[in-house]
mmCIF file with all atom_site columns, C-alpha atoms in Angstrom:
data_model
loop_
_atom_site.group_PDB
_atom_site.id
_atom_site.type_symbol
_atom_site.label_atom_id
_atom_site.label_alt_id
_atom_site.label_comp_id
_atom_site.label_asym_id
_atom_site.label_entity_id
_atom_site.label_seq_id
_atom_site.pdbx_PDB_ins_code
_atom_site.Cartn_x
_atom_site.Cartn_y
_atom_site.Cartn_z
_atom_site.occupancy
_atom_site.B_iso_or_equiv
_atom_site.pdbx_formal_charge
_atom_site.auth_seq_id
_atom_site.auth_comp_id
_atom_site.auth_asym_id
_atom_site.auth_atom_id
_atom_site.pdbx_PDB_model_num
ATOM 1   C CA . MET I 1 1   ? -25.092 -8.694  -11.643 1.00 84.00 ? 1   MET I CA 1
ATOM 2   C CA . GLU I 1 2   ? -22.736 -11.676 -11.738 1.00 92.00 ? 2   GLU I CA 1
ATOM 3   C CA . ASP I 1 3   ? -18.977 -11.328 -12.056 1.00 92.00 ? 3   ASP I CA 1
ATOM 4   C CA . LYS I 1 4   ? -18.920 -12.847 -15.565 1.00 92.00 ? 4   LYS I CA 1
ATOM 5   C CA . GLU I 1 5   ? -21.510 -10.357 -16.744 1.00 94.00 ? 5   GLU I CA 1
ATOM 6   C CA . ILE I 1 6   ? -19.662 -7.445  -15.117 1.00 93.00 ? 6   ILE I CA 1
ATOM 7   C CA . VAL I 1 7   ? -16.401 -8.432  -16.819 1.00 93.00 ? 7   VAL I CA 1
ATOM 8   C CA . ALA I 1 8   ? -18.069 -9.026  -20.198 1.00 94.00 ? 8   ALA I CA 1
ATOM 9   C CA . LYS I 1 9   ? -19.700 -5.593  -20.095 1.00 93.00 ? 9   LYS I CA 1
ATOM 10  C CA . MET I 1 10  ? -16.470 -3.889  -19.057 1.00 93.00 ? 10  MET I CA 1
ATOM 11  C CA . ILE I 1 11  ? -14.574 -5.622  -21.884 1.00 92.00 ? 11  ILE I CA 1
ATOM 12  C CA . ALA I 1 12  ? -17.287 -4.389  -24.273 1.00 94.00 ? 12  ALA I CA 1
ATOM 13  C CA . LYS I 1 13  ? -16.780 -0.902  -22.713 1.00 92.00 ? 13  LYS I CA 1
ATOM 14  C CA . ASP I 1 14  ? -20.387 -0.851  -21.513 1.00 93.00 ? 14  ASP I CA 1
ATOM 15  C CA . PHE I 1 15  ? -20.640 1.452   -18.491 1.00 92.00 ? 15  PHE I CA 1
ATOM 16  C CA . GLN I 1 16  ? -23.221 -0.885  -16.928 1.00 94.00 ? 16  GLN I CA 1
ATOM 17  C CA . GLY I 1 17  ? -20.315 -3.223  -16.227 1.00 92.00 ? 17  GLY I CA 1
ATOM 18  C CA . LEU I 1 18  ? -18.525 -0.504  -14.289 1.00 91.00 ? 18  LEU I CA 1
ATOM 19  C CA . GLU I 1 19  ? -21.730 0.337   -12.435 1.00 94.00 ? 19  GLU I CA 1
ATOM 20  C CA . GLY I 1 20  ? -22.153 -3.353  -11.555 1.00 94.00 ? 20  GLY I CA 1
ATOM 21  C CA . LEU I 1 21  ? -18.557 -3.497  -10.328 1.00 94.00 ? 21  LEU I CA 1
ATOM 22  C CA . ILE I 1 22  ? -19.094 -0.427  -8.152  1.00 94.00 ? 22  ILE I CA 1
ATOM 23  C CA . ASP I 1 23  ? -22.340 -1.847  -6.771  1.00 94.00 ? 23  ASP I CA 1
ATOM 24  C CA . SER I 1 24  ? -20.722 -5.202  -6.010  1.00 95.00 ? 24  SER I CA 1
ATOM 25  C CA . TYR I 1 25  ? -17.249 -4.242  -4.825  1.00 95.00 ? 25  TYR I CA 1
ATOM 26  C CA . GLY I 1 26  ? -17.168 -0.459  -4.430  1.00 94.00 ? 26  GLY I CA 1
ATOM 27  C CA . PHE I 1 27  ? -17.438 -0.598  -0.645  1.00 95.00 ? 27  PHE I CA 1
ATOM 28  C CA . ALA I 1 28  ? -14.626 -3.164  -0.318  1.00 94.00 ? 28  ALA I CA 1
ATOM 29  C CA . ILE I 1 29  ? -12.430 -1.110  -2.657  1.00 95.00 ? 29  ILE I CA 1
ATOM 30  C CA . CYS I 1 30  ? -13.020 2.091   -0.677  1.00 94.00 ? 30  CYS I CA 1
ATOM 31  C CA . GLN I 1 31  ? -12.463 0.251   2.598   1.00 93.00 ? 31  GLN I CA 1
ATOM 32  C CA . THR I 1 32  ? -9.101  -1.036  1.343   1.00 93.00 ? 32  THR I CA 1
ATOM 33  C CA . ILE I 1 33  ? -8.063  2.459   0.264   1.00 93.00 ? 33  ILE I CA 1
ATOM 34  C CA . TYR I 1 34  ? -9.035  3.883   3.668   1.00 91.00 ? 34  TYR I CA 1
ATOM 35  C CA . ARG I 1 35  ? -7.055  1.180   5.477   1.00 89.00 ? 35  ARG I CA 1
ATOM 36  C CA . VAL I 1 36  ? -3.889  1.986   3.563   1.00 89.00 ? 36  VAL I CA 1
ATOM 37  C CA . LEU I 1 37  ? -4.308  5.769   3.385   1.00 89.00 ? 37  LEU I CA 1
ATOM 38  C CA . ASN I 1 38  ? -5.444  6.120   6.977   1.00 84.00 ? 38  ASN I CA 1
ATOM 39  C CA . HIS I 1 39  ? -3.507  9.168   8.173   1.00 81.00 ? 39  HIS I CA 1
ATOM 40  C CA . PRO I 1 40  ? -4.859  12.727  8.023   1.00 80.00 ? 40  PRO I CA 1
ATOM 41  C CA . VAL I 1 41  ? -2.073  13.829  5.652   1.00 80.00 ? 41  VAL I CA 1
ATOM 42  C CA . GLU I 1 42  ? -3.212  11.135  3.190   1.00 84.00 ? 42  GLU I CA 1
ATOM 43  C CA . ALA I 1 43  ? -6.969  11.755  3.388   1.00 86.00 ? 43  ALA I CA 1
ATOM 44  C CA . SER I 1 44  ? -7.008  14.147  0.449   1.00 88.00 ? 44  SER I CA 1
ATOM 45  C CA . TYR I 1 45  ? -5.594  11.427  -1.818  1.00 92.00 ? 45  TYR I CA 1
ATOM 46  C CA . ARG I 1 46  ? -8.280  8.810   -1.184  1.00 92.00 ? 46  ARG I CA 1
ATOM 47  C CA . LYS I 1 47  ? -10.692 9.976   -3.907  1.00 94.00 ? 47  LYS I CA 1
ATOM 48  C CA . GLU I 1 48  ? -7.819  10.254  -6.379  1.00 94.00 ? 48  GLU I CA 1
ATOM 49  C CA . VAL I 1 49  ? -6.768  6.658   -5.672  1.00 95.00 ? 49  VAL I CA 1
ATOM 50  C CA . GLU I 1 50  ? -10.388 5.498   -5.878  1.00 95.00 ? 50  GLU I CA 1
ATOM 51  C CA . ASN I 1 51  ? -10.687 7.042   -9.352  1.00 94.00 ? 51  ASN I CA 1
ATOM 52  C CA . GLU I 1 52  ? -7.354  5.529   -10.410 1.00 95.00 ? 52  GLU I CA 1
ATOM 53  C CA . VAL I 1 53  ? -8.490  2.110   -9.210  1.00 95.00 ? 53  VAL I CA 1
ATOM 54  C CA . PHE I 1 54  ? -11.761 2.158   -11.150 1.00 95.00 ? 54  PHE I CA 1
ATOM 55  C CA . TYR I 1 55  ? -10.012 3.484   -14.250 1.00 94.00 ? 55  TYR I CA 1
ATOM 56  C CA . LYS I 1 56  ? -7.306  0.815   -14.046 1.00 95.00 ? 56  LYS I CA 1
ATOM 57  C CA . ILE I 1 57  ? -9.874  -1.953  -13.556 1.00 95.00 ? 57  ILE I CA 1
ATOM 58  C CA . TRP I 1 58  ? -11.949 -0.582  -16.442 1.00 93.00 ? 58  TRP I CA 1
ATOM 59  C CA . SER I 1 59  ? -9.001  -0.203  -18.823 1.00 93.00 ? 59  SER I CA 1
ATOM 60  C CA . ASN I 1 60  ? -7.413  -3.559  -17.900 1.00 94.00 ? 60  ASN I CA 1
ATOM 61  C CA . SER I 1 61  ? -10.564 -5.659  -17.791 1.00 93.00 ? 61  SER I CA 1
ATOM 62  C CA . LEU I 1 62  ? -9.218  -7.833  -20.638 1.00 93.00 ? 62  LEU I CA 1
ATOM 63  C CA . GLN I 1 63  ? -6.412  -8.945  -18.332 1.00 93.00 ? 63  GLN I CA 1
ATOM 64  C CA . PHE I 1 64  ? -8.786  -10.430 -15.741 1.00 93.00 ? 64  PHE I CA 1
ATOM 65  C CA . ASP I 1 65  ? -8.413  -14.214 -15.570 1.00 92.00 ? 65  ASP I CA 1
ATOM 66  C CA . SER I 1 66  ? -11.080 -15.984 -13.525 1.00 90.00 ? 66  SER I CA 1
ATOM 67  C CA . THR I 1 67  ? -8.874  -19.097 -13.288 1.00 92.00 ? 67  THR I CA 1
ATOM 68  C CA . LYS I 1 68  ? -6.278  -17.156 -11.274 1.00 91.00 ? 68  LYS I CA 1
ATOM 69  C CA . ALA I 1 69  ? -8.478  -15.148 -8.910  1.00 92.00 ? 69  ALA I CA 1
ATOM 70  C CA . SER I 1 70  ? -12.021 -14.029 -8.264  1.00 94.00 ? 70  SER I CA 1
ATOM 71  C CA . LEU I 1 71  ? -13.049 -10.632 -9.585  1.00 94.00 ? 71  LEU I CA 1
ATOM 72  C CA . LYS I 1 72  ? -13.135 -9.280  -6.040  1.00 94.00 ? 72  LYS I CA 1
ATOM 73  C CA . THR I 1 73  ? -9.601  -10.510 -5.280  1.00 94.00 ? 73  THR I CA 1
ATOM 74  C CA . TRP I 1 74  ? -8.299  -9.117  -8.577  1.00 95.00 ? 74  TRP I CA 1
ATOM 75  C CA . CYS I 1 75  ? -9.900  -5.712  -7.898  1.00 95.00 ? 75  CYS I CA 1
ATOM 76  C CA . LEU I 1 76  ? -8.664  -5.564  -4.305  1.00 94.00 ? 76  LEU I CA 1
ATOM 77  C CA . THR I 1 77  ? -5.131  -6.489  -5.386  1.00 94.00 ? 77  THR I CA 1
ATOM 78  C CA . ILE I 1 78  ? -5.124  -3.602  -7.856  1.00 95.00 ? 78  ILE I CA 1
ATOM 79  C CA . THR I 1 79  ? -6.573  -1.357  -5.158  1.00 95.00 ? 79  THR I CA 1
ATOM 80  C CA . ARG I 1 80  ? -3.973  -2.294  -2.582  1.00 93.00 ? 80  ARG I CA 1
ATOM 81  C CA . HIS I 1 81  ? -1.074  -1.790  -5.000  1.00 93.00 ? 81  HIS I CA 1
ATOM 82  C CA . LEU I 1 82  ? -2.288  1.644   -6.108  1.00 94.00 ? 82  LEU I CA 1
ATOM 83  C CA . ALA I 1 83  ? -2.980  2.736   -2.522  1.00 92.00 ? 83  ALA I CA 1
ATOM 84  C CA . VAL I 1 84  ? 0.469   1.601   -1.333  1.00 89.00 ? 84  VAL I CA 1
ATOM 85  C CA . ASP I 1 85  ? 2.058   3.388   -4.307  1.00 89.00 ? 85  ASP I CA 1
ATOM 86  C CA . LYS I 1 86  ? 0.217   6.585   -3.350  1.00 90.00 ? 86  LYS I CA 1
ATOM 87  C CA . LYS I 1 87  ? 1.312   6.192   0.274   1.00 86.00 ? 87  LYS I CA 1
ATOM 88  C CA . ARG I 1 88  ? 4.938   5.941   -0.890  1.00 82.00 ? 88  ARG I CA 1
ATOM 89  C CA . GLN I 1 89  ? 4.451   9.010   -3.074  1.00 83.00 ? 89  GLN I CA 1
ATOM 90  C CA . VAL I 1 90  ? 3.016   10.985  -0.146  1.00 82.00 ? 90  VAL I CA 1
ATOM 91  C CA . ILE I 1 91  ? 5.945   9.952   2.034   1.00 76.00 ? 91  ILE I CA 1
ATOM 92  C CA . ARG I 1 92  ? 8.394   11.046  -0.674  1.00 73.00 ? 92  ARG I CA 1
ATOM 93  C CA . GLN I 1 93  ? 6.652   14.418  -0.917  1.00 71.00 ? 93  GLN I CA 1
ATOM 94  C CA . LEU I 1 94  ? 7.211   15.125  2.744   1.00 63.00 ? 94  LEU I CA 1
ATOM 95  C CA . ARG I 1 95  ? 10.089  17.531  3.100   1.00 46.00 ? 95  ARG I CA 1
ATOM 96  C CA . GLU I 1 96  ? 11.979  15.640  5.775   1.00 43.00 ? 96  GLU I CA 1
ATOM 97  C CA . VAL I 1 97  ? 12.301  12.196  7.244   1.00 46.00 ? 97  VAL I CA 1
ATOM 98  C CA . PRO I 1 98  ? 11.503  12.176  10.966  1.00 45.00 ? 98  PRO I CA 1
ATOM 99  C CA . SER I 1 99  ? 14.760  12.190  12.917  1.00 41.00 ? 99  SER I CA 1
ATOM 100 C CA . GLU I 1 100 ? 14.016  8.997   14.803  1.00 41.00 ? 100 GLU I CA 1
ATOM 101 C CA . ILE I 1 101 ? 12.744  7.030   11.832  1.00 44.00 ? 101 ILE I CA 1
ATOM 102 C CA . LEU I 1 102 ? 14.898  4.006   12.577  1.00 43.00 ? 102 LEU I CA 1
ATOM 103 C CA . PRO I 1 103 ? 15.690  2.378   15.893  1.00 44.00 ? 103 PRO I CA 1
ATOM 104 C CA . GLU I 1 104 ? 18.976  3.342   17.538  1.00 43.00 ? 104 GLU I CA 1
ATOM 105 C CA . ALA I 1 105 ? 20.496  0.022   16.528  1.00 39.00 ? 105 ALA I CA 1
ATOM 106 C CA . LEU I 1 106 ? 20.364  1.249   12.917  1.00 41.00 ? 106 LEU I CA 1
ATOM 107 C CA . ALA I 1 107 ? 22.133  4.543   13.583  1.00 41.00 ? 107 ALA I CA 1
ATOM 108 C CA . TRP I 1 108 ? 25.082  5.482   11.381  1.00 40.00 ? 108 TRP I CA 1
ATOM 109 C CA . GLN I 1 109 ? 27.541  8.329   11.124  1.00 39.00 ? 109 GLN I CA 1
ATOM 110 C CA . GLU I 1 110 ? 26.013  10.126  8.118   1.00 45.00 ? 110 GLU I CA 1
ATOM 111 C CA . PRO I 1 111 ? 22.328  11.063  8.247   1.00 49.00 ? 111 PRO I CA 1
ATOM 112 C CA . LEU I 1 112 ? 20.171  9.010   5.909   1.00 57.00 ? 112 LEU I CA 1
ATOM 113 C CA . GLY I 1 113 ? 18.397  11.124  3.316   1.00 60.00 ? 113 GLY I CA 1
ATOM 114 C CA . LYS I 1 114 ? 14.733  10.723  2.509   1.00 58.00 ? 114 LYS I CA 1
ATOM 115 C CA . GLU I 1 115 ? 15.394  8.978   -0.816  1.00 65.00 ? 115 GLU I CA 1
ATOM 116 C CA . ASP I 1 116 ? 18.026  6.697   0.760   1.00 69.00 ? 116 ASP I CA 1
ATOM 117 C CA . PHE I 1 117 ? 15.577  5.748   3.481   1.00 68.00 ? 117 PHE I CA 1
ATOM 118 C CA . LEU I 1 118 ? 12.816  4.945   0.976   1.00 71.00 ? 118 LEU I CA 1
ATOM 119 C CA . ALA I 1 119 ? 15.257  2.955   -1.159  1.00 76.00 ? 119 ALA I CA 1
ATOM 120 C CA . LEU I 1 120 ? 16.338  1.022   1.928   1.00 77.00 ? 120 LEU I CA 1
ATOM 121 C CA . VAL I 1 121 ? 12.759  0.219   2.915   1.00 80.00 ? 121 VAL I CA 1
ATOM 122 C CA . ALA I 1 122 ? 12.070  -0.906  -0.681  1.00 81.00 ? 122 ALA I CA 1
ATOM 123 C CA . ILE I 1 123 ? 13.970  -4.156  -0.016  1.00 85.00 ? 123 ILE I CA 1
ATOM 124 C CA . LEU I 1 124 ? 11.043  -5.290  2.144   1.00 85.00 ? 124 LEU I CA 1
ATOM 125 C CA . SER I 1 125 ? 7.910   -6.929  0.751   1.00 85.00 ? 125 SER I CA 1
ATOM 126 C CA . PRO I 1 126 ? 5.083   -4.458  -0.029  1.00 82.00 ? 126 PRO I CA 1
ATOM 127 C CA . GLU I 1 127 ? 3.096   -5.475  3.053   1.00 83.00 ? 127 GLU I CA 1
ATOM 128 C CA . ASP I 1 128 ? 6.194   -5.308  5.280   1.00 85.00 ? 128 ASP I CA 1
ATOM 129 C CA . GLN I 1 129 ? 7.019   -1.891  3.797   1.00 83.00 ? 129 GLN I CA 1
ATOM 130 C CA . LEU I 1 130 ? 3.565   -0.683  4.779   1.00 83.00 ? 130 LEU I CA 1
ATOM 131 C CA . ILE I 1 131 ? 3.890   -2.093  8.299   1.00 85.00 ? 131 ILE I CA 1
ATOM 132 C CA . PHE I 1 132 ? 7.383   -0.629  8.688   1.00 81.00 ? 132 PHE I CA 1
ATOM 133 C CA . LEU I 1 133 ? 6.394   2.814   7.404   1.00 79.00 ? 133 LEU I CA 1
ATOM 134 C CA . LYS I 1 134 ? 3.282   2.904   9.588   1.00 81.00 ? 134 LYS I CA 1
ATOM 135 C CA . SER I 1 135 ? 5.387   2.042   12.608  1.00 81.00 ? 135 SER I CA 1
ATOM 136 C CA . PHE I 1 136 ? 8.524   4.113   12.108  1.00 74.00 ? 136 PHE I CA 1
ATOM 137 C CA . PHE I 1 137 ? 7.326   6.918   9.867   1.00 71.00 ? 137 PHE I CA 1
ATOM 138 C CA . PHE I 1 138 ? 3.849   7.562   11.242  1.00 74.00 ? 138 PHE I CA 1
ATOM 139 C CA . GLN I 1 139 ? 4.642   6.279   14.750  1.00 76.00 ? 139 GLN I CA 1
ATOM 140 C CA . ASP I 1 140 ? 1.643   3.907   14.824  1.00 81.00 ? 140 ASP I CA 1
ATOM 141 C CA . LYS I 1 141 ? 1.627   1.292   17.579  1.00 85.00 ? 141 LYS I CA 1
ATOM 142 C CA . PRO I 1 142 ? 1.607   -2.411  16.571  1.00 88.00 ? 142 PRO I CA 1
ATOM 143 C CA . GLY I 1 143 ? -1.971  -2.712  17.848  1.00 89.00 ? 143 GLY I CA 1
ATOM 144 C CA . GLU I 1 144 ? -3.131  0.124   15.584  1.00 85.00 ? 144 GLU I CA 1
ATOM 145 C CA . ILE I 1 145 ? -1.304  -1.352  12.605  1.00 86.00 ? 145 ILE I CA 1
ATOM 146 C CA . ALA I 1 146 ? -2.787  -4.783  13.278  1.00 86.00 ? 146 ALA I CA 1
ATOM 147 C CA . LYS I 1 147 ? -6.283  -3.319  13.459  1.00 85.00 ? 147 LYS I CA 1
ATOM 148 C CA . ASP I 1 148 ? -5.820  -1.270  10.257  1.00 79.00 ? 148 ASP I CA 1
ATOM 149 C CA . LEU I 1 149 ? -4.481  -4.213  8.260   1.00 80.00 ? 149 LEU I CA 1
ATOM 150 C CA . GLY I 1 150 ? -6.621  -6.949  9.810   1.00 82.00 ? 150 GLY I CA 1
ATOM 151 C CA . LEU I 1 151 ? -3.624  -8.808  11.236  1.00 85.00 ? 151 LEU I CA 1
ATOM 152 C CA . ASP I 1 152 ? -2.662  -10.187 14.636  1.00 90.00 ? 152 ASP I CA 1
ATOM 153 C CA . VAL I 1 153 ? -0.510  -7.934  16.811  1.00 89.00 ? 153 VAL I CA 1
ATOM 154 C CA . ALA I 1 154 ? 2.023   -10.776 17.063  1.00 91.00 ? 154 ALA I CA 1
ATOM 155 C CA . VAL I 1 155 ? 2.263   -10.948 13.260  1.00 91.00 ? 155 VAL I CA 1
ATOM 156 C CA . VAL I 1 156 ? 2.897   -7.197  13.075  1.00 90.00 ? 156 VAL I CA 1
ATOM 157 C CA . SER I 1 157 ? 5.553   -7.392  15.802  1.00 90.00 ? 157 SER I CA 1
ATOM 158 C CA . ASN I 1 158 ? 7.279   -10.315 14.071  1.00 91.00 ? 158 ASN I CA 1
ATOM 159 C CA . ARG I 1 159 ? 7.278   -8.512  10.715  1.00 90.00 ? 159 ARG I CA 1
ATOM 160 C CA . LEU I 1 160 ? 8.710   -5.392  12.341  1.00 89.00 ? 160 LEU I CA 1
ATOM 161 C CA . ALA I 1 161 ? 11.490  -7.437  13.935  1.00 88.00 ? 161 ALA I CA 1
ATOM 162 C CA . ARG I 1 162 ? 12.270  -9.207  10.642  1.00 89.00 ? 162 ARG I CA 1
ATOM 163 C CA . GLY I 1 163 ? 12.162  -5.884  8.783   1.00 87.00 ? 163 GLY I CA 1
ATOM 164 C CA . LYS I 1 164 ? 14.625  -4.308  11.211  1.00 86.00 ? 164 LYS I CA 1
ATOM 165 C CA . GLN I 1 165 ? 16.952  -7.288  10.802  1.00 87.00 ? 165 GLN I CA 1
ATOM 166 C CA . LYS I 1 166 ? 16.780  -7.086  6.984   1.00 87.00 ? 166 LYS I CA 1
ATOM 167 C CA . LEU I 1 167 ? 17.544  -3.362  7.110   1.00 83.00 ? 167 LEU I CA 1
ATOM 168 C CA . ARG I 1 168 ? 20.430  -3.924  9.545   1.00 83.00 ? 168 ARG I CA 1
ATOM 169 C CA . ASN I 1 169 ? 21.877  -6.592  7.255   1.00 86.00 ? 169 ASN I CA 1
ATOM 170 C CA . GLU I 1 170 ? 21.497  -4.349  4.204   1.00 82.00 ? 170 GLU I CA 1
ATOM 171 C CA . LEU I 1 171 ? 23.235  -1.455  5.957   1.00 81.00 ? 171 LEU I CA 1
ATOM 172 C CA . LEU I 1 172 ? 26.053  -3.745  7.058   1.00 82.00 ? 172 LEU I CA 1
ATOM 173 C CA . LYS I 1 173 ? 26.420  -4.998  3.483   1.00 81.00 ? 173 LYS I CA 1
ATOM 174 C CA . GLU I 1 174 ? 26.711  -1.413  2.296   1.00 75.00 ? 174 GLU I CA 1
ATOM 175 C CA . GLY I 1 175 ? 29.214  -0.663  5.044   1.00 72.00 ? 175 GLY I CA 1
ATOM 176 C CA . ARG I 1 176 ? 26.974  1.924   6.727   1.00 62.00 ? 176 ARG I CA 1
ATOM 177 C CA . SER I 1 177 ? 26.919  0.498   10.225  1.00 53.00 ? 177 SER I CA 1
#
């Protein structure tokens, strides 16, 4: 089934459109979810995110604009955003922030609470947030992060360095150095 036909059927609320979407892009959607929610603590949320993704695509099919992106790109963007949101939610649900979450250069006198940490990391771009959290929260190595996200190790290392600098600058601005 072609993308135009899939979208037309979903707009008409014909379940064949959803079936066509799943047949065409279901594997890529699931693969994206697994890349973002790749830790054992997050495994139980994968099916939930998958259902949320298909529901969101189904209910927002009128918003798809083929002049802005392909159907696959549009679906994978929705998928990535929902998966990253779930990852943030899982991190917030954890009872404590690991004690060595930030490098020593970012140490301060008062301990940083979980919500403060997540608010601080929120100044980064969504992809940099994911890289930063995978590195400092889940203790993934740059090579593992690069493999998970399909990036070069050098790109991951550069983004980590830039992220640390942004966080340092933000803490200095707030007077928490």
